């Protein structure tokens, strides 16, 4: 568990301003302090929580908020699909717990342990340490943000959320070791910028799907090329 927590420290540091800003936005968006804390405890999904706050502030209906956050979190299905072969041997209660704790940050922190190492029989403890560290940090920072938001109402204009993006990029780049991976990143990044204006950040879903399609296409193309070279030899 301790190893998982240590591996997540860079992302925890990057998430601190993100969690604080969420807490500061709760009040102006019409969400009570207890409501904001409950959302961080139960939902535990930064992007979805920010979008939900925006929709609440705009007076959106509850079904719209639920549907939008569901779409935004569809990327977690892709994360889970990568982990399924590594956790299939675990009891149901463990898989349920891991599903709840699966976030962008936890996936980035544990990917090396699950994907690049052969012995993953006990890697779920590494995972548990990672998500508990991030979970506790997220709840604590939400509470801190609520308190600071009352003292400094203009905190949302400080640009602290930029630290989260920089930290996440720093964690992901070392894993980009193949052409399909780079192709997926470049295409998804370009699409994300092109669709930045789409409502409710739906452009992220479009970018993710395009990136997946690009990476898969590159992989199949390289595999076919390698097979043809072997056949000619």
Coordinates of C-alpha atoms in Angstrom, one line a residue, residues 5 13 19 28 38 40 69 105 112 145 149-150 157 160 162 172 175 179 186 194 201 203 205-206 208 210 214 218 227:
X5 CA 0.8 6.0 -2.1
X13 CA 0.6 17.5 -5.4
X19 CA -9.5 20.1 -5.2
X28 CA -21.1 30.4 -5.9
X38 CA -20.7 14.7 0.0
X40 CA -16.3 14.5 -3.3
X69 CA -21.4 13.5 -16.1
X105 CA -4.6 9.9 -11.5
X112 CA 3.5 0.8 -14.7
X145 CA -11.3 25.0 -0.6
X149 CA -13.4 30.3 -0.6
X150 CA -15.1 32.2 2.2
X157 CA -9.0 33.6 -10.9
X160 CA -4.0 27.1 -9.9
X162 CA -3.0 24.5 -14.4
X172 CA 2.0 10.0 -18.9
X175 CA 4.9 5.6 -21.1
X179 CA 4.6 4.9 -32.7
X186 CA -1.0 13.6 -31.2
X194 CA -10.3 21.6 -32.3
X201 CA -16.5 19.1 -22.5
X203 CA -14.9 17.2 -27.2
X205 CA -14.9 12.1 -25.6
X206 CA -14.5 12.7 -29.3
X208 CA -10.4 10.0 -26.9
X210 CA -10.2 9.4 -32.3
X214 CA -5.6 6.1 -34.5
X218 CA -1.2 2.3 -36.3
X227 CA 3.9 -10.0 -41.1

